[in-house]
Amino acid sequence: MYHLECVNCGAVYPADEILYNCKICGHLLAVKYKMEDISISRGEWNCRPLSVWRYRELLPVNIPPVTLMEGGTPLYRLTRLGKEMGLSHLYAKHEGMNPSGSFKDRGMTVGVSMALQLGKKSVACASTGNTSASLAVYAAKAGIPAVVLLPAGKVAVGKVAQALMHGANVISIRGNFDRALEMVHDLCLTHGLYLLNSINPFRLEGQKTIGFEAVDQLGEIPDRFVLPVGNAGNISAVYKGFLEWQELGFMDQIPMMTGIQAEGSSPVVRAIRENLPEVIPETNPETIATAIRIGAPVNAEKALTAIRKTGGLAISVSDEEILSMQRDLARKEGIGVEPASAASVAGIRKLVEQGAIDRDERIVCVVTGHLLKDPDTVIKQCEPPKEINADLPSLLSALHL
Ligand SMILES: Cc1ncc(COP(=O)(O)O)c(C=O)c1O
Ligand SMILES: [Zn+2]
């Protein structure tokens, strides 16, 4: 029903070959379905619960999946923030409501299921945090060991806590994420662990369901789809899913894919702004949004295509703009997200201020991970609780009553 195909030269490989890069040109691979063999209607899908697995005909897994009921995340209308920005159709898809608290679970339910389908006995990844948490969770559910490599001192505490508690072998390297990814890639090629970073074509298949769900929830096709961009896997995955829906006749037009990066870590934004054929890696990426602190995004080629082909945009936001939006989402909408996730909505606020987008657009921002992933960054922005004596007068005085 499907094969692997190089995104650059079109070379074709069998579905069960364990391969992360094209043997001819070294570029990444994508899963290609035989669309003519897929006979499913959106009506049939709509009878199933909203989840990653609602769309199983467009996923590569043919064994009972390793699942914790991921997906089916809420799509919230941002009424107060939308009004402030002068946008009447602004939405946030809260991916922090997945089992491990980030969108990575959509990729991992498919990726770890594929590990079992392909007969692999152990899994591994490099991570800015969320991938490691998610892999640890799904490896635990599958009953197989996981190795995760983290950039030392640069991963939010909630994510490290999850990876440790769910039983992964957690290794901190004295280097950044990009180096960790090179190392784990080598480890997997030489020692047979199954690599579950976003260079794995199967993992991204799960992530494309964010787009499917958002369209199903909205009941119409949004004009713009906005994602924070780190390694650029998620924006590429959602775009790939939309192309498939277009091919199946479920969608006539594809939303303008819009990528938001942090100022100190924005090679994709630069490539779009300067109309470069490919990204120029940044050697020392830096941002408070550690989840997207990535200087050499491995999926950049696909992301540039997604943004350019859909007439989308790419913009960077400062750490202050990110944190300000994190507070606004929390206090004005009741939506708790980690800094990287706030970047998508912060990017929209900036684009509106610049007059770069039409105020009538229907805009879906993906907010990718939960507030509790990075409690340190939250606490630093807030006043500490007032400690008082345990009596009513002290309470009234603390409340200025
Ligand atoms: C919370 C969060 N948002 C966004 C991203 C970026 O996603 P991608 O690397 O697919 O661009 C990540 C990646 O780790 C993340 O953890
Ligand atoms: Zn190739």
Short mmCIF file of C-alpha atoms and ligand atoms in Angstrom, two decimals:
data_model
loop_
_atom_site.label_atom_id
_atom_site.label_comp_id
_atom_site.label_asym_id
_atom_site.label_seq_id
_atom_site.Cartn_x
_atom_site.Cartn_y
_atom_site.Cartn_z
CA MET A 1 0.00 0.00 0.00
CA TYR A 2 2.98 2.35 0.38
CA HIS A 3 6.70 2.76 -0.24
CA LEU A 4 9.44 5.20 0.78
CA GLU A 5 10.48 7.92 -1.64
CA CYS A 6 13.38 10.39 -1.56
CA VAL A 7 12.07 13.97 -1.24
CA ASN A 8 14.89 15.17 -3.49
CA CYS A 9 15.65 12.68 -6.27
CA GLY A 10 12.50 10.56 -6.11
CA ALA A 11 14.39 7.27 -5.60
CA VAL A 12 12.02 4.57 -4.36
CA TYR A 13 12.64 2.09 -1.51
CA PRO A 14 10.52 -0.74 -0.07
CA ALA A 15 8.35 0.11 2.92
CA ASP A 16 10.11 -2.35 5.20
CA GLU A 17 13.66 -1.19 4.49
CA ILE A 18 15.07 0.50 7.60
CA LEU A 19 16.43 3.65 6.09
CA TYR A 20 16.52 7.29 7.16
CA ASN A 21 18.27 8.86 4.17
CA CYS A 22 18.31 8.25 0.42
CA LYS A 23 21.14 5.92 -0.58
CA ILE A 24 21.74 7.95 -3.73
CA CYS A 25 21.63 11.60 -2.65
CA GLY A 26 21.41 11.48 1.17
CA HIS A 27 18.20 13.51 1.45
CA LEU A 28 15.25 12.49 3.62
CA LEU A 29 12.56 9.97 2.72
CA ALA A 30 8.78 10.27 2.80
CA VAL A 31 6.02 7.67 2.94
CA LYS A 32 4.08 7.52 -0.35
CA TYR A 33 0.70 5.79 -0.40
CA LYS A 34 -0.96 4.29 -3.43
CA MET A 35 -3.80 6.79 -3.36
CA GLU A 36 -5.83 4.85 -5.90
CA ASP A 37 -6.01 1.95 -3.39
CA ILE A 38 -7.31 4.13 -0.55
CA SER A 39 -11.06 3.97 -0.41
CA ILE A 40 -12.30 5.93 2.56
CA SER A 41 -14.68 8.83 2.85
CA ARG A 42 -14.55 11.67 5.35
CA GLY A 43 -18.03 10.58 6.41
CA GLU A 44 -16.65 7.20 7.50
CA TRP A 45 -13.80 8.91 9.35
CA ASN A 46 -16.21 11.26 11.08
CA CYS A 47 -18.01 8.27 12.63
CA ARG A 48 -14.85 7.42 14.57
CA PRO A 49 -13.54 9.26 17.67
CA LEU A 50 -11.31 12.24 16.95
CA SER A 51 -7.80 10.83 17.33
CA VAL A 52 -4.65 10.00 15.40
CA TRP A 53 -6.13 6.61 14.57
CA ARG A 54 -9.32 8.00 13.05
CA TYR A 55 -7.15 8.46 9.94
CA ARG A 56 -5.54 4.99 9.99
CA GLU A 57 -6.01 4.44 6.24
CA LEU A 58 -3.43 7.21 5.75
CA LEU A 59 -0.99 5.76 8.28
CA PRO A 60 1.63 3.06 7.70
CA VAL A 61 0.83 0.79 10.67
CA ASN A 62 -0.81 -2.57 10.05
CA ILE A 63 -0.41 -4.16 13.50
CA PRO A 64 -2.45 -3.24 16.61
CA PRO A 65 -0.87 0.12 17.45
CA VAL A 66 0.98 1.10 20.61
CA THR A 67 -1.49 3.74 21.73
CA LEU A 68 -2.34 5.86 24.76
CA MET A 69 -5.24 7.56 23.00
CA GLU A 70 -3.29 10.44 21.58
CA GLY A 71 -4.76 13.22 19.46
CA GLY A 72 -8.33 14.44 19.77
CA THR A 73 -6.90 17.62 21.28
CA PRO A 74 -9.11 20.69 21.77
CA LEU A 75 -9.37 23.46 19.20
CA TYR A 76 -10.09 26.65 21.14
CA ARG A 77 -11.36 29.88 19.70
CA LEU A 78 -9.23 32.71 21.05
CA THR A 79 -11.98 35.25 21.56
CA ARG A 80 -10.27 37.72 23.87
CA LEU A 81 -6.86 37.68 22.19
CA GLY A 82 -8.50 37.60 18.77
CA LYS A 83 -10.48 40.73 19.65
CA GLU A 84 -7.35 42.48 20.89
CA MET A 85 -5.60 41.71 17.62
CA GLY A 86 -8.63 42.52 15.51
CA LEU A 87 -8.96 38.91 14.32
CA SER A 88 -12.38 37.31 14.40
CA HIS A 89 -11.35 33.78 13.50
CA LEU A 90 -8.29 32.97 15.61
CA TYR A 91 -7.96 29.42 16.98
CA ALA A 92 -5.40 27.45 18.97
CA LYS A 93 -5.06 23.68 18.74
CA HIS A 94 -3.78 22.68 22.16
CA GLU A 95 -1.34 19.84 21.58
CA GLY A 96 -0.27 20.06 25.20
CA MET A 97 -3.39 17.96 25.92
CA ASN A 98 -1.77 14.80 24.52
CA PRO A 99 -0.75 11.94 26.89
CA SER A 100 2.81 13.18 27.50
CA GLY A 101 1.84 16.83 27.06
CA SER A 102 3.06 17.54 23.51
CA PHE A 103 2.30 16.87 19.86
CA LYS A 104 5.21 14.42 19.74
CA ASP A 105 2.84 11.70 20.97
CA ARG A 106 1.12 11.67 17.59
CA GLY A 107 4.46 10.84 16.00
CA MET A 108 5.49 8.37 18.65
CA THR A 109 2.31 6.28 18.62
CA VAL A 110 3.01 5.67 14.94
CA GLY A 111 6.82 5.55 15.23
CA VAL A 112 6.96 3.07 18.12
CA SER A 113 4.26 0.95 16.47
CA MET A 114 6.43 0.89 13.35
CA ALA A 115 9.44 -0.13 15.44
CA LEU A 116 7.50 -3.24 16.51
CA GLN A 117 6.11 -3.82 13.00
CA LEU A 118 9.66 -3.75 11.64
CA GLY A 119 10.88 -6.14 14.34
CA LYS A 120 13.08 -3.63 16.18
CA LYS A 121 13.88 -4.34 19.83
CA SER A 122 14.97 -0.88 21.06
CA VAL A 123 14.46 2.77 20.17
CA ALA A 124 16.43 6.01 20.48
CA CYS A 125 16.28 9.74 19.84
CA ALA A 126 18.04 13.04 20.41
CA SER A 127 15.78 15.67 21.87
CA THR A 128 15.27 19.23 23.05
CA GLY A 129 13.03 17.51 25.61
CA ASN A 130 9.56 16.68 24.36
CA THR A 131 10.64 13.96 21.94
CA SER A 132 12.51 12.21 24.77
CA ALA A 133 9.50 12.42 27.09
CA SER A 134 7.20 11.05 24.44
CA LEU A 135 9.57 8.30 23.35
CA ALA A 136 10.04 7.21 26.97
CA VAL A 137 6.26 7.01 27.42
CA TYR A 138 5.59 4.99 24.26
CA ALA A 139 8.60 2.70 24.74
CA ALA A 140 7.24 1.97 28.23
CA LYS A 141 3.84 1.16 26.76
CA ALA A 142 5.48 -1.08 24.13
CA GLY A 143 7.73 -2.74 26.72
CA ILE A 144 10.99 -1.99 24.90
CA PRO A 145 14.06 0.00 26.04
CA ALA A 146 14.68 3.59 24.95
CA VAL A 147 17.88 5.65 24.85
CA VAL A 148 17.56 9.45 24.74
CA LEU A 149 20.31 12.03 24.21
CA LEU A 150 19.77 15.55 25.58
CA PRO A 151 21.82 18.75 25.33
CA ALA A 152 23.15 19.11 28.91
CA GLY A 153 21.56 21.96 30.89
CA LYS A 154 19.25 23.00 28.05
CA VAL A 155 16.19 20.85 28.60
CA ALA A 156 13.19 22.01 30.63
CA VAL A 157 12.87 20.12 33.92
CA GLY A 158 9.38 18.66 33.30
CA LYS A 159 10.60 16.91 30.17
CA VAL A 160 13.69 15.42 31.85
CA ALA A 161 11.45 14.28 34.71
CA GLN A 162 9.17 12.45 32.27
CA ALA A 163 12.00 10.76 30.38
CA LEU A 164 13.53 9.56 33.67
CA MET A 165 10.28 8.45 35.32
CA HIS A 166 9.11 6.49 32.28
CA GLY A 167 12.35 4.55 32.36
CA ALA A 168 14.41 5.77 29.41
CA ASN A 169 18.18 5.60 29.53
CA VAL A 170 18.79 9.37 29.64
CA ILE A 171 22.19 10.67 28.51
CA SER A 172 23.12 14.37 28.66
CA ILE A 173 25.77 15.41 26.18
CA ARG A 174 28.04 18.44 26.44
CA GLY A 175 26.89 19.82 23.12
CA ASN A 176 23.75 21.15 21.50
CA PHE A 177 20.75 19.35 20.00
CA ASP A 178 22.21 19.30 16.49
CA ARG A 179 25.28 17.41 17.78
CA ALA A 180 23.09 15.05 19.83
CA LEU A 181 21.16 14.17 16.69
CA GLU A 182 24.35 13.39 14.75
CA MET A 183 25.51 11.15 17.59
CA VAL A 184 22.26 9.22 18.00
CA HIS A 185 22.01 8.79 14.24
CA ASP A 186 25.48 7.17 14.23
CA LEU A 187 24.52 5.03 17.22
CA CYS A 188 21.40 3.74 15.49
CA LEU A 189 23.16 3.00 12.21
CA THR A 190 25.95 1.09 13.93
CA HIS A 191 24.06 -0.63 16.76
CA GLY A 192 20.63 -1.35 15.35
CA LEU A 193 18.47 0.83 17.62
CA TYR A 194 15.47 2.30 15.81
CA LEU A 195 15.85 6.07 15.38
CA LEU A 196 12.73 8.06 16.18
CA ASN A 197 13.69 11.62 15.45
CA SER A 198 11.81 13.49 12.78
CA ILE A 199 14.17 12.17 10.10
CA ASN A 200 12.17 8.97 10.58
CA PRO A 201 9.54 9.14 7.83
CA PHE A 202 7.00 7.09 9.78
CA ARG A 203 7.00 9.31 12.87
CA LEU A 204 5.98 12.33 10.81
CA GLU A 205 3.01 10.40 9.46
CA GLY A 206 1.42 10.55 12.90
CA GLN A 207 2.03 14.26 13.22
CA LYS A 208 0.21 15.14 10.02
CA THR A 209 -3.04 14.28 11.82
CA ILE A 210 -2.89 17.66 13.62
CA GLY A 211 -3.97 19.22 10.33
CA PHE A 212 -6.69 16.63 9.66
CA GLU A 213 -8.20 17.08 13.11
CA ALA A 214 -8.15 20.87 12.91
CA VAL A 215 -10.05 20.82 9.61
CA ASP A 216 -12.56 18.32 11.00
CA GLN A 217 -13.07 20.39 14.15
CA LEU A 218 -13.39 23.68 12.33
CA GLY A 219 -15.73 22.19 9.76
CA GLU A 220 -13.94 24.17 7.06
CA ILE A 221 -10.44 24.67 5.73
CA PRO A 222 -8.53 27.36 7.59
CA ASP A 223 -6.83 30.04 5.51
CA ARG A 224 -3.65 29.90 7.53
CA PHE A 225 -1.98 27.19 9.61
CA VAL A 226 0.70 28.42 12.02
CA LEU A 227 3.36 26.31 13.74
CA PRO A 228 6.46 26.95 15.82
CA VAL A 229 9.45 25.63 13.89
CA GLY A 230 12.48 23.88 15.37
CA ASN A 231 13.64 20.88 13.38
CA ALA A 232 10.81 21.72 10.93
CA GLY A 233 9.31 18.22 11.05
CA ASN A 234 5.86 19.24 12.21
CA ILE A 235 5.18 21.92 9.61
CA SER A 236 6.41 19.53 6.89
CA ALA A 237 4.23 16.74 8.21
CA VAL A 238 1.05 18.82 8.34
CA TYR A 239 1.68 20.07 4.80
CA LYS A 240 2.22 16.51 3.55
CA GLY A 241 -1.10 15.47 5.09
CA PHE A 242 -2.90 18.34 3.40
CA LEU A 243 -1.40 17.36 0.04
CA GLU A 244 -2.74 13.84 0.56
CA TRP A 245 -6.21 15.16 1.36
CA GLN A 246 -6.05 17.28 -1.75
CA GLU A 247 -5.14 14.22 -3.80
CA LEU A 248 -8.05 12.31 -2.27
CA GLY A 249 -10.39 15.19 -3.17
CA PHE A 250 -11.09 16.10 0.50
CA MET A 251 -9.63 19.57 0.22
CA ASP A 252 -9.55 21.97 -2.69
CA GLN A 253 -7.13 24.51 -1.29
CA ILE A 254 -4.26 24.18 1.18
CA PRO A 255 -3.87 26.67 4.06
CA MET A 256 -0.98 29.12 3.94
CA MET A 257 1.64 27.28 5.98
CA THR A 258 3.28 29.75 8.35
CA GLY A 259 6.36 28.99 10.42
CA ILE A 260 7.45 30.89 13.51
CA GLN A 261 10.95 30.69 14.97
CA ALA A 262 12.72 32.32 17.89
CA GLU A 263 14.98 35.23 16.92
CA GLY A 264 18.12 33.55 18.24
CA SER A 265 17.39 30.37 16.32
CA SER A 266 15.82 31.23 12.99
CA PRO A 267 17.55 29.70 9.96
CA VAL A 268 14.24 28.90 8.20
CA VAL A 269 13.01 32.48 8.58
CA ARG A 270 16.27 33.75 7.14
CA ALA A 271 16.07 31.41 4.15
CA ILE A 272 12.54 32.62 3.37
CA ARG A 273 13.41 36.30 3.89
CA GLU A 274 16.54 36.13 1.72
CA ASN A 275 14.99 33.71 -0.76
CA LEU A 276 17.83 31.20 -0.26
CA PRO A 277 17.59 27.78 -1.93
CA GLU A 278 18.41 26.12 1.40
CA VAL A 279 18.93 27.11 5.05
CA ILE A 280 22.29 28.23 6.36
CA PRO A 281 22.76 26.40 9.68
CA GLU A 282 23.31 28.49 12.80
CA THR A 283 26.10 27.16 14.99
CA ASN A 284 25.04 28.71 18.31
CA PRO A 285 21.24 28.84 18.43
CA GLU A 286 19.89 30.44 21.61
CA THR A 287 16.40 31.09 22.96
CA ILE A 288 14.34 30.79 26.13
CA ALA A 289 12.10 28.49 24.05
CA THR A 290 14.51 25.57 24.41
CA ALA A 291 12.20 23.21 22.48
CA ILE A 292 12.99 25.13 19.28
CA ARG A 293 16.63 25.88 20.02
CA ILE A 294 17.81 24.19 16.82
CA GLY A 295 20.33 25.69 14.40
CA ALA A 296 20.36 23.05 11.65
CA PRO A 297 16.79 21.88 11.08
CA VAL A 298 16.90 18.52 9.34
CA ASN A 299 13.49 18.95 7.70
CA ALA A 300 14.19 22.48 6.48
CA GLU A 301 14.07 21.54 2.81
CA LYS A 302 10.51 20.27 3.17
CA ALA A 303 9.46 23.20 5.32
CA LEU A 304 10.71 25.73 2.77
CA THR A 305 8.65 23.97 0.11
CA ALA A 306 5.57 23.96 2.36
CA ILE A 307 5.84 27.69 3.08
CA ARG A 308 6.66 28.70 -0.49
CA LYS A 309 4.15 26.50 -2.31
CA THR A 310 1.24 27.65 -0.12
CA GLY A 311 2.08 31.37 -0.17
CA GLY A 312 2.78 31.15 3.56
CA LEU A 313 5.06 33.24 5.72
CA ALA A 314 7.94 32.79 8.15
CA ILE A 315 8.77 35.23 10.90
CA SER A 316 10.85 35.25 14.05
CA VAL A 317 9.79 36.50 17.47
CA SER A 318 11.94 37.65 20.37
CA ASP A 319 12.09 35.80 23.68
CA GLU A 320 10.18 38.71 25.25
CA GLU A 321 7.42 38.43 22.64
CA ILE A 322 7.23 34.68 23.29
CA LEU A 323 6.97 35.08 27.06
CA SER A 324 4.47 37.90 26.77
CA MET A 325 2.23 35.65 24.64
CA GLN A 326 2.73 32.75 27.05
CA ARG A 327 1.32 34.99 29.82
CA ASP A 328 -1.49 36.30 27.63
CA LEU A 329 -2.61 32.81 26.60
CA ALA A 330 -2.56 31.75 30.24
CA ARG A 331 -4.33 34.79 31.69
CA LYS A 332 -6.68 35.87 28.93
CA GLU A 333 -7.63 32.50 27.45
CA GLY A 334 -6.90 29.95 30.19
CA ILE A 335 -4.52 28.10 27.90
CA GLY A 336 -1.28 26.96 29.51
CA VAL A 337 1.56 26.33 27.08
CA GLU A 338 5.33 26.20 27.15
CA PRO A 339 7.36 29.03 25.57
CA ALA A 340 7.99 27.37 22.17
CA SER A 341 4.26 26.86 21.80
CA ALA A 342 3.43 30.48 22.51
CA ALA A 343 5.70 31.39 19.58
CA SER A 344 3.02 30.49 17.03
CA VAL A 345 0.46 32.93 18.44
CA ALA A 346 3.17 35.54 19.15
CA GLY A 347 4.12 35.29 15.48
CA ILE A 348 0.55 36.00 14.44
CA ARG A 349 0.39 39.02 16.73
CA LYS A 350 3.55 40.34 15.07
CA LEU A 351 2.30 39.66 11.55
CA VAL A 352 -0.94 41.51 12.34
CA GLU A 353 1.04 44.46 13.69
CA GLN A 354 3.10 44.50 10.50
CA GLY A 355 -0.07 44.46 8.40
CA ALA A 356 1.16 41.26 6.75
CA ILE A 357 -2.08 39.29 7.11
CA ASP A 358 -5.75 39.86 6.39
CA ARG A 359 -7.83 40.29 9.57
CA ASP A 360 -10.65 38.15 8.15
CA GLU A 361 -8.48 35.06 7.79
CA ARG A 362 -9.42 31.88 9.62
CA ILE A 363 -6.19 31.14 11.46
CA VAL A 364 -5.25 27.97 13.33
CA CYS A 365 -2.18 28.24 15.56
CA VAL A 366 -0.75 25.01 16.86
CA VAL A 367 0.34 25.35 20.48
CA THR A 368 2.62 22.40 20.80
CA GLY A 369 3.35 21.64 24.45
CA HIS A 370 1.92 22.07 27.95
CA LEU A 371 2.75 24.82 30.43
CA LEU A 372 3.98 22.33 33.05
CA LYS A 373 6.77 21.12 30.77
CA ASP A 374 8.87 24.12 31.80
CA PRO A 375 7.84 25.23 35.30
CA ASP A 376 11.09 27.16 35.88
CA THR A 377 10.33 29.63 33.10
CA VAL A 378 6.82 30.03 34.48
CA ILE A 379 7.91 30.67 38.07
CA LYS A 380 10.50 33.23 36.98
CA GLN A 381 7.77 35.33 35.37
CA CYS A 382 5.40 35.29 38.32
CA GLU A 383 5.32 36.87 41.78
CA PRO A 384 5.93 34.19 44.44
CA PRO A 385 2.94 33.32 46.64
CA LYS A 386 2.55 35.57 49.69
CA GLU A 387 3.21 33.59 52.86
CA ILE A 388 1.09 34.70 55.81
CA ASN A 389 0.21 33.64 59.32
CA ALA A 390 -2.67 31.18 59.50
CA ASP A 391 -5.34 33.63 60.69
CA LEU A 392 -8.14 35.61 59.05
CA PRO A 393 -6.79 39.12 59.72
CA SER A 394 -3.54 38.20 58.00
CA LEU A 395 -5.49 36.85 55.04
CA LEU A 396 -7.62 39.99 54.78
CA SER A 397 -4.57 42.18 54.99
CA ALA A 398 -2.78 40.16 52.29
CA LEU A 399 -5.85 40.60 50.06
CA HIS A 400 -6.02 44.34 50.90
CA LEU A 401 -9.58 43.88 52.23
C1 LIG B 1 6.92 22.28 22.23
C2 LIG B 1 7.55 22.19 20.89
N1 LIG B 1 7.15 23.05 19.93
C3 LIG B 1 7.68 23.01 18.69
C4 LIG B 1 8.67 22.13 18.35
C5 LIG B 1 9.23 22.17 16.98
O1 LIG B 1 8.79 21.14 16.18
P1 LIG B 1 9.65 20.69 14.92
O2 LIG B 1 10.99 20.29 15.44
O3 LIG B 1 8.91 19.58 14.31
O4 LIG B 1 9.75 21.92 14.05
C6 LIG B 1 9.14 21.23 19.31
C7 LIG B 1 10.22 20.27 19.00
O5 LIG B 1 10.85 19.72 19.86
C8 LIG B 1 8.55 21.26 20.60
O6 LIG B 1 8.93 20.40 21.56
ZN ZN B 2 17.63 10.85 -3.27
#
